[in-house]
Short mmCIF file of C-alpha atoms in Angstrom, two decimals:
data_model
loop_
_atom_site.label_atom_id
_atom_site.label_comp_id
_atom_site.label_asym_id
_atom_site.label_seq_id
_atom_site.Cartn_x
_atom_site.Cartn_y
_atom_site.Cartn_z
CA UNK Q 1 0.00 0.00 0.00
CA UNK Q 2 1.41 3.39 -0.94
CA UNK Q 3 0.51 6.78 0.42
CA UNK Q 4 -1.48 8.76 -0.68
CA UNK Q 5 -4.25 6.38 -1.77
CA UNK Q 6 -5.62 8.90 -4.33
CA UNK Q 7 -9.16 7.85 -3.47
CA UNK Q 8 -11.73 10.39 -4.71
CA UNK Q 9 -14.84 8.37 -4.00
CA UNK Q 10 -18.04 9.24 -2.19
CA UNK Q 11 -16.99 7.59 1.09
CA UNK Q 12 -13.66 9.44 1.15
CA UNK Q 13 -15.41 12.78 0.56
CA UNK Q 14 -18.01 12.14 3.26
CA UNK Q 15 -15.39 10.98 5.78
CA UNK Q 16 -13.12 14.01 5.24
CA UNK Q 17 -16.09 16.36 5.31
CA UNK Q 18 -17.61 14.93 8.50
CA UNK Q 19 -14.29 15.23 10.39
CA UNK Q 20 -13.72 18.73 8.95
CA UNK Q 21 -17.22 19.92 9.87
CA UNK Q 22 -17.09 18.38 13.34
CA UNK Q 23 -13.74 20.03 14.16
CA UNK Q 24 -14.83 23.45 12.82
CA UNK Q 25 -18.06 23.34 14.81
CA UNK Q 26 -16.23 22.26 17.97
CA UNK Q 27 -13.91 25.28 17.52
CA UNK Q 28 -16.98 27.55 17.50
CA UNK Q 29 -16.67 28.44 13.81
CA UNK Q 30 -20.40 28.24 13.14
CA UNK Q 31 -20.68 31.64 14.85
CA UNK Q 32 -19.94 34.76 12.78
CA UNK Q 33 -19.33 36.80 15.94
CA UNK Q 34 -16.70 34.36 17.15
CA UNK Q 35 -15.10 34.32 13.68
CA UNK Q 36 -15.04 38.10 13.21
CA UNK Q 37 -13.87 38.53 16.82
CA UNK Q 38 -10.45 37.75 15.35
CA UNK Q 39 -10.35 41.08 13.57
CA UNK Q 40 -11.54 43.11 16.54
CA UNK Q 41 -8.87 41.26 18.59
CA UNK Q 42 -11.51 40.00 21.01
CA UNK Q 43 -11.22 36.33 19.99
CA UNK Q 44 -8.04 34.76 18.60
CA UNK Q 45 -9.64 31.39 17.79
CA UNK Q 46 -9.27 31.80 14.02
CA UNK Q 47 -5.52 32.41 14.29
CA UNK Q 48 -4.98 29.77 16.99
CA UNK Q 49 -7.02 26.97 15.41
CA UNK Q 50 -5.72 27.64 11.90
CA UNK Q 51 -2.05 27.82 12.89
CA UNK Q 52 -2.34 24.71 15.09
CA UNK Q 53 -3.97 22.76 12.25
CA UNK Q 54 -1.40 23.94 9.67
CA UNK Q 55 1.49 22.94 11.94
CA UNK Q 56 0.02 19.54 12.94
CA UNK Q 57 -0.62 18.64 9.30
CA UNK Q 58 2.68 20.07 7.99
CA UNK Q 59 4.67 18.15 10.61
CA UNK Q 60 2.66 15.00 9.77
CA UNK Q 61 3.45 15.34 6.05
CA UNK Q 62 7.12 16.02 6.89
CA UNK Q 63 7.32 12.84 8.99
CA UNK Q 64 5.62 10.75 6.27
CA UNK Q 65 8.14 12.00 3.68
CA UNK Q 66 11.17 11.71 5.97
CA UNK Q 67 10.28 8.11 6.84
CA UNK Q 68 10.05 7.39 3.12
CA UNK Q 69 6.37 6.46 3.32
CA UNK Q 70 5.40 9.22 0.90
CA UNK Q 71 7.14 10.65 -2.19
CA UNK Q 72 8.38 14.29 -2.29
CA UNK Q 73 5.73 15.52 -4.76
CA UNK Q 74 2.95 13.13 -3.75
CA UNK Q 75 0.37 15.68 -2.56
CA UNK Q 76 -1.13 18.64 -4.38
CA UNK Q 77 0.74 21.91 -3.78
CA UNK Q 78 -0.86 25.06 -5.24
CA UNK Q 79 1.19 27.30 -7.54
CA UNK Q 80 1.50 31.01 -6.84
CA UNK Q 81 -0.14 33.58 -9.12
CA UNK Q 82 0.95 36.49 -7.00
CA UNK Q 83 -1.51 39.27 -7.85
CA UNK Q 84 -4.68 37.22 -8.19
CA UNK Q 85 -4.00 35.20 -5.04
CA UNK Q 86 -3.06 38.28 -2.98
CA UNK Q 87 -6.10 40.26 -4.18
CA UNK Q 88 -8.33 37.19 -3.85
CA UNK Q 89 -7.17 36.92 -0.23
CA UNK Q 90 -7.97 40.63 0.23
CA UNK Q 91 -11.52 40.13 -1.14
CA UNK Q 92 -12.08 37.11 1.12
CA UNK Q 93 -10.71 38.94 4.17
CA UNK Q 94 -12.96 41.94 3.43
CA UNK Q 95 -16.00 39.74 2.75
CA UNK Q 96 -15.31 37.78 5.94
CA UNK Q 97 -15.18 40.98 8.03
CA UNK Q 98 -18.46 42.24 6.51
CA UNK Q 99 -20.37 38.98 6.05
CA UNK Q 100 -19.05 37.01 9.03
CA UNK Q 101 -17.93 33.78 7.32
CA UNK Q 102 -15.61 32.19 4.78
CA UNK Q 103 -16.89 29.43 2.45
CA UNK Q 104 -16.18 26.46 4.78
CA UNK Q 105 -17.40 28.13 7.95
CA UNK Q 106 -20.61 29.28 6.24
CA UNK Q 107 -21.48 25.60 5.75
CA UNK Q 108 -20.95 25.08 9.50
CA UNK Q 109 -23.12 28.15 10.15
CA UNK Q 110 -25.93 26.67 8.03
CA UNK Q 111 -25.62 23.30 9.83
CA UNK Q 112 -25.89 24.96 13.26
CA UNK Q 113 -28.98 26.98 12.34
CA UNK Q 114 -27.66 30.42 11.32
CA UNK Q 115 -30.06 32.04 8.82
CA UNK Q 116 -27.44 34.68 7.97
CA UNK Q 117 -25.15 31.84 6.80
CA UNK Q 118 -27.76 30.74 4.25
CA UNK Q 119 -27.91 34.31 2.89
CA UNK Q 120 -24.10 34.48 2.88
CA UNK Q 121 -24.01 31.26 0.79
CA UNK Q 122 -26.45 32.79 -1.73
CA UNK Q 123 -24.10 35.80 -1.90
CA UNK Q 124 -21.17 33.48 -2.67
CA UNK Q 125 -23.03 31.91 -5.60
CA UNK Q 126 -23.76 35.43 -6.94
CA UNK Q 127 -20.13 36.55 -6.48
CA UNK Q 128 -18.86 33.43 -8.21
CA UNK Q 129 -21.24 34.05 -11.12
CA UNK Q 130 -20.09 37.67 -11.44
CA UNK Q 131 -16.49 36.41 -11.60
CA UNK Q 132 -17.38 34.00 -14.41
CA UNK Q 133 -19.12 36.76 -16.37
CA UNK Q 134 -16.13 39.12 -16.14
CA UNK Q 135 -13.50 36.39 -16.50
CA UNK Q 136 -12.45 37.30 -20.06
CA UNK Q 137 -11.53 40.96 -19.37
CA UNK Q 138 -9.60 40.12 -16.17
CA UNK Q 139 -7.86 37.00 -17.48
CA UNK Q 140 -4.46 38.72 -17.89
CA UNK Q 141 -4.56 39.82 -14.26
CA UNK Q 142 -5.68 36.33 -13.21
CA UNK Q 143 -2.53 34.84 -14.73
CA UNK Q 144 -0.06 37.62 -13.77
CA UNK Q 145 2.92 37.07 -11.48
CA UNK Q 146 3.11 33.30 -11.83
CA UNK Q 147 5.66 31.70 -9.52
CA UNK Q 148 7.57 28.44 -9.95
CA UNK Q 149 5.21 25.42 -10.11
CA UNK Q 150 4.20 24.16 -6.64
CA UNK Q 151 6.85 26.27 -4.90
CA UNK Q 152 7.14 25.86 -1.13
CA UNK Q 153 8.64 28.07 1.60
CA UNK Q 154 11.76 25.84 2.02
CA UNK Q 155 12.41 26.24 -1.73
CA UNK Q 156 11.73 30.00 -1.68
CA UNK Q 157 14.10 30.68 1.23
CA UNK Q 158 16.56 27.87 0.43
CA UNK Q 159 16.27 26.54 3.98
CA UNK Q 160 15.68 23.00 5.24
CA UNK Q 161 12.05 22.12 5.92
CA UNK Q 162 12.53 21.52 9.66
CA UNK Q 163 13.79 25.07 10.06
CA UNK Q 164 10.65 26.48 8.41
CA UNK Q 165 8.47 24.27 10.61
CA UNK Q 166 10.35 25.44 13.70
CA UNK Q 167 9.89 29.09 12.66
CA UNK Q 168 6.14 28.50 12.23
CA UNK Q 169 5.93 26.88 15.67
CA UNK Q 170 7.71 29.88 17.22
CA UNK Q 171 5.41 32.35 15.41
CA UNK Q 172 2.37 30.34 16.57
CA UNK Q 173 3.59 30.24 20.20
CA UNK Q 174 4.15 34.01 20.25
CA UNK Q 175 0.76 34.55 18.57
CA UNK Q 176 -0.97 32.31 21.13
CA UNK Q 177 0.51 34.25 24.05
CA UNK Q 178 -0.16 37.67 22.57
CA UNK Q 179 -3.65 36.62 21.47
CA UNK Q 180 -4.64 35.38 24.90
CA UNK Q 181 -3.52 38.66 26.50
CA UNK Q 182 -5.40 40.76 23.92
CA UNK Q 183 -8.62 38.74 24.00
CA UNK Q 184 -8.78 38.83 27.82
CA UNK Q 185 -8.33 42.62 27.83
CA UNK Q 186 -11.32 42.86 25.45
CA UNK Q 187 -13.73 40.62 27.34
CA UNK Q 188 -13.23 37.62 25.05
CA UNK Q 189 -13.09 34.99 23.80
CA UNK Q 190 -16.74 34.41 22.89
CA UNK Q 191 -18.26 31.43 24.72
CA UNK Q 192 -20.78 28.92 23.37
CA UNK Q 193 -23.32 30.20 25.89
CA UNK Q 194 -22.93 33.73 24.55
CA UNK Q 195 -23.08 33.04 20.80
CA UNK Q 196 -25.80 30.37 20.98
CA UNK Q 197 -28.18 32.51 23.04
CA UNK Q 198 -31.39 33.76 21.40
CA UNK Q 199 -31.21 37.34 20.05
CA UNK Q 200 -32.63 39.28 23.00
CA UNK Q 201 -30.38 37.46 25.47
CA UNK Q 202 -27.40 37.90 23.15
CA UNK Q 203 -27.88 41.68 23.26
CA UNK Q 204 -28.01 41.54 27.04
CA UNK Q 205 -24.83 39.51 27.09
CA UNK Q 206 -23.09 42.09 24.93
CA UNK Q 207 -24.23 44.95 27.14
CA UNK Q 208 -23.23 43.16 30.35
CA UNK Q 209 -19.77 42.37 29.06
CA UNK Q 210 -19.44 45.96 27.79
CA UNK Q 211 -20.31 47.22 31.28
CA UNK Q 212 -17.94 44.73 32.90
CA UNK Q 213 -15.17 46.15 30.74
CA UNK Q 214 -16.14 49.67 31.83
CA UNK L 1 -35.32 27.19 30.46
CA UNK L 2 -33.13 25.52 27.92
CA UNK L 3 -29.98 23.60 28.79
CA UNK L 4 -26.79 25.59 28.53
CA UNK L 5 -24.74 24.61 25.44
CA UNK L 6 -21.53 22.70 26.07
CA UNK L 7 -18.40 24.91 25.81
CA UNK L 8 -16.39 25.01 22.59
CA UNK L 9 -13.16 23.01 22.53
CA UNK L 10 -9.98 24.89 23.35
CA UNK L 11 -8.34 26.31 20.20
CA UNK L 12 -5.40 23.93 20.71
CA UNK L 13 -7.67 20.86 20.87
CA UNK L 14 -9.87 21.95 17.96
CA UNK L 15 -6.81 22.93 15.89
CA UNK L 16 -5.15 19.58 16.53
CA UNK L 17 -8.34 17.72 15.52
CA UNK L 18 -8.59 19.88 12.40
CA UNK L 19 -4.92 19.27 11.54
CA UNK L 20 -5.34 15.49 11.91
CA UNK L 21 -8.51 15.54 9.76
CA UNK L 22 -6.55 17.49 7.13
CA UNK L 23 -3.60 15.07 7.31
CA UNK L 24 -5.95 12.10 6.89
CA UNK L 25 -7.51 13.81 3.84
CA UNK L 26 -4.04 14.24 2.27
CA UNK L 27 -3.24 10.57 2.98
CA UNK L 28 -6.51 9.32 1.50
CA UNK L 29 -6.96 11.67 -1.49
CA UNK L 30 -3.58 13.31 -2.20
CA UNK L 31 -5.08 16.77 -1.74
CA UNK L 32 -6.44 18.88 1.09
CA UNK L 33 -9.84 20.12 2.22
CA UNK L 34 -11.85 22.79 0.41
CA UNK L 35 -15.19 24.52 0.20
CA UNK L 36 -15.29 27.16 -2.53
CA UNK L 37 -14.76 24.49 -5.21
CA UNK L 38 -18.25 23.27 -4.43
CA UNK L 39 -19.66 26.81 -4.65
CA UNK L 40 -18.08 27.16 -8.11
CA UNK L 41 -19.64 23.93 -9.32
CA UNK L 42 -23.00 24.85 -7.81
CA UNK L 43 -22.83 28.31 -9.43
CA UNK L 44 -22.04 26.74 -12.82
CA UNK L 45 -25.01 24.39 -12.42
CA UNK L 46 -27.32 27.24 -11.28
CA UNK L 47 -26.31 29.38 -14.26
CA UNK L 48 -26.96 26.37 -16.50
CA UNK L 49 -30.51 26.05 -15.10
CA UNK L 50 -31.17 29.72 -15.90
CA UNK L 51 -29.39 30.00 -19.23
CA UNK L 52 -27.79 26.81 -20.59
CA UNK L 53 -26.46 28.43 -23.77
CA UNK L 54 -24.78 31.41 -22.11
CA UNK L 55 -23.26 29.10 -19.47
CA UNK L 56 -21.90 26.64 -22.01
CA UNK L 57 -20.24 29.46 -23.96
CA UNK L 58 -18.90 31.18 -20.81
CA UNK L 59 -15.13 30.84 -20.73
CA UNK L 60 -15.03 30.10 -16.95
CA UNK L 61 -18.16 27.94 -16.46
CA UNK L 62 -18.06 26.36 -19.96
CA UNK L 63 -15.36 23.75 -19.18
CA UNK L 64 -17.27 22.61 -16.05
CA UNK L 65 -20.43 22.08 -18.11
CA UNK L 66 -18.54 20.42 -20.98
CA UNK L 67 -17.12 17.86 -18.51
CA UNK L 68 -20.73 17.02 -17.56
CA UNK L 69 -22.60 17.06 -14.23
CA UNK L 70 -20.42 19.60 -12.35
CA UNK L 71 -21.94 18.61 -9.00
CA UNK L 72 -20.86 14.96 -9.26
CA UNK L 73 -17.47 15.55 -7.68
CA UNK L 74 -15.48 14.67 -4.53
CA UNK L 75 -15.86 18.23 -3.22
CA UNK L 76 -19.68 17.90 -3.24
CA UNK L 77 -19.50 14.84 -0.98
CA UNK L 78 -16.99 16.59 1.22
CA UNK L 79 -19.32 19.60 1.69
CA UNK L 80 -22.26 17.26 2.39
CA UNK L 81 -19.97 15.66 4.99
CA UNK L 82 -19.22 19.08 6.53
CA UNK L 83 -22.98 19.68 6.90
CA UNK L 84 -23.41 16.28 8.58
CA UNK L 85 -20.33 16.56 10.82
CA UNK L 86 -21.10 20.12 11.94
CA UNK L 87 -24.75 19.23 12.56
CA UNK L 88 -23.82 16.15 14.62
CA UNK L 89 -21.38 18.19 16.69
CA UNK L 90 -23.77 21.10 17.23
CA UNK L 91 -26.70 18.77 18.02
CA UNK L 92 -24.68 16.65 20.47
CA UNK L 93 -23.41 19.72 22.32
CA UNK L 94 -26.71 21.64 22.36
CA UNK L 95 -25.20 24.34 20.14
CA UNK L 96 -27.85 24.50 17.39
CA UNK L 97 -29.18 28.05 17.44
CA UNK L 98 -31.71 28.99 14.76
CA UNK L 99 -31.39 32.75 14.38
CA UNK L 100 -29.87 35.62 12.47
CA UNK L 101 -26.60 36.07 14.37
CA UNK L 102 -25.63 39.75 14.53
CA UNK L 103 -23.94 42.40 16.60
CA UNK L 104 -26.08 44.05 19.31
CA UNK L 105 -26.31 47.34 17.37
CA UNK L 106 -27.18 45.81 13.98
CA UNK L 107 -30.77 44.99 12.97
CA UNK L 108 -31.53 41.56 11.50
CA UNK L 109 -32.41 43.12 8.15
CA UNK L 110 -29.10 44.99 7.94
CA UNK L 111 -27.24 41.87 9.05
CA UNK L 112 -28.71 39.91 6.14
CA UNK L 113 -27.72 42.67 3.68
CA UNK L 114 -24.15 42.53 5.04
CA UNK L 115 -24.20 38.71 4.82
CA UNK L 116 -25.24 38.86 1.15
CA UNK L 117 -22.66 41.53 0.34
CA UNK L 118 -19.87 39.75 2.23
CA UNK L 119 -20.80 36.45 0.60
CA UNK L 120 -20.57 38.05 -2.85
CA UNK L 121 -17.10 39.50 -2.07
CA UNK L 122 -15.94 36.10 -0.78
CA UNK L 123 -17.38 34.24 -3.79
CA UNK L 124 -15.61 36.59 -6.21
CA UNK L 125 -12.37 36.54 -4.21
CA UNK L 126 -12.26 32.75 -4.00
CA UNK L 127 -12.38 32.45 -7.80
CA UNK L 128 -9.70 35.12 -8.19
CA UNK L 129 -7.44 33.36 -5.67
CA UNK L 130 -8.26 29.87 -7.02
CA UNK L 131 -9.30 28.77 -3.55
CA UNK L 132 -10.49 29.96 -0.17
CA UNK L 133 -9.50 29.95 3.48
CA UNK L 134 -9.84 26.13 3.50
CA UNK L 135 -8.27 25.24 0.16
CA UNK L 136 -5.44 27.80 0.08
CA UNK L 137 -5.11 29.22 3.59
CA UNK L 138 -5.36 25.93 5.46
CA UNK L 139 -4.56 23.11 3.00
CA UNK L 140 -2.10 25.15 0.90
CA UNK L 141 -0.20 26.44 3.93
CA UNK L 142 -0.05 22.92 5.41
CA UNK L 143 1.97 21.87 2.33
CA UNK L 144 4.12 24.98 3.03
CA UNK L 145 3.10 26.35 -0.40
CA UNK L 146 4.16 29.97 -0.97
CA UNK L 147 0.70 30.51 -2.51
CA UNK L 148 -1.00 29.61 0.80
CA UNK L 149 0.98 32.15 2.81
CA UNK L 150 0.56 34.95 0.22
CA UNK L 151 -3.18 34.28 0.46
CA UNK L 152 -3.12 34.47 4.27
CA UNK L 153 -1.25 37.80 4.20
CA UNK L 154 -3.95 39.32 1.97
CA UNK L 155 -6.73 37.73 4.04
CA UNK L 156 -5.54 38.97 7.45
CA UNK L 157 -4.49 42.43 6.19
CA UNK L 158 -7.88 43.10 4.58
CA UNK L 159 -9.76 41.52 7.47
CA UNK L 160 -8.19 43.88 10.00
CA UNK L 161 -8.51 46.95 7.73
CA UNK L 162 -12.18 46.42 6.84
CA UNK L 163 -13.07 45.38 10.37
CA UNK L 164 -11.63 48.64 11.69
CA UNK L 165 -13.74 50.64 9.22
CA UNK L 166 -16.92 48.68 9.99
CA UNK L 167 -16.48 47.93 13.69
CA UNK L 168 -20.10 48.85 14.50
CA UNK L 169 -21.49 45.86 12.59
CA UNK L 170 -20.30 43.41 15.25
CA UNK L 171 -19.85 45.43 18.42
#
C-alpha cells in the first residue's frame, strides 16, 4: 500500500467532510461573531485553530516523507499567481469581516442553524457568477505574477524544511501568548453560551460584558 | 429554560483535531480540504438552469459544463460531509441556534444585507485566488506552499482593515 491512496470516492469525501465539519463546529466556527472577533482582537480562535492545524498537518506530512512512506511531490501543492491570489485573499478577508464567514465556515453556520449563513451562501453563488461573467476581461490579471510550479517556503528561502516548521511553531507560540492577552483585555473569547443565546439574550450579554469592561 | 450549550473546545484541541482531519484527507486523497470548489460547481449548475447556452459558452463555467454534471465531484460529498459533521457536533453539544446572528447594534435586516454583500465579495475573491480559506489558507499552507501564505497575508491584512472601518457591525 502506498501513500497517498488517491481515493476520490463518495466515502472518502463524506469521511473528510464529516471530520472537517465536526472540528470546525467544535472550535466555534459556526458563529460569525466568534469568527469576526479575530479582527476586533476580542477572539483569537481563528488564528490559533488555523495555525495549530497547519502545523500539525505540515509536521505529519514532513514525517511521512522523511520516513520514506510518501514521495516528495505526492500531494497537491498550489502554484502562486501572485496578484490574483493576494487580491483574492484581500476580497475574502474583506467579505469575511463584513459577512461574518468564509466558504467552509458558512457551511458550518448553516448546519448549526444560522439564517445569515444561508444568505451568505447565496451571496457566494452570486459573487462566483459575477467572476465568471467578467472572467475574459480580467484573465491577464488572473494569470499575472506566476511563480515556480508548486513552490514551497523551504524552496523559496533555500532553507531545510525543519527550520521552516520550527519558525512557524515559534510564530504560533508568540501569537498564542499575545492573542490570549489581547482577547482577555477585550472581554473575550466568545463562549458557546454567549453566541448560541437567542437574540434578546445575546444583546443583554453584549451589554453586560461591555459594562464589565467599563 | 433551555440547557446551557456545552463549551467550545480549546483552540489547541480543535486545531489539533482539524490538523489530523486534514492530514488524513491528504493521505486518502492526495489533496487537502476545500469549500469554494463546491460553490463554483454549484454556481455553474445554477447558471446552467437559468441559461444553458450562455453558461456553455462562458469561458469560466463552460469547461465545467462540458465535462458534464459539475456537481458529481469529490468536493460535493466533502461539503455534504461538513454539513453532517457540523450538525452532529452542534446537536450533540446543544449548540444549534436557529437565528440571524448579529452584533447588538445591527438589525436583523441589515445583518442579512451585510451577509449577502460579504458572501458576494468572498465568492468573487475565492475564484480570483483559485481557492479559499480552507483550500489555500489551510490546506495550501499545510503543504508549506508559498501561494498559501501569500493568500493568508492578503486575508488577514484586509480583514483587520475592513473590520476597523466597519467595527459597528459586530460590536
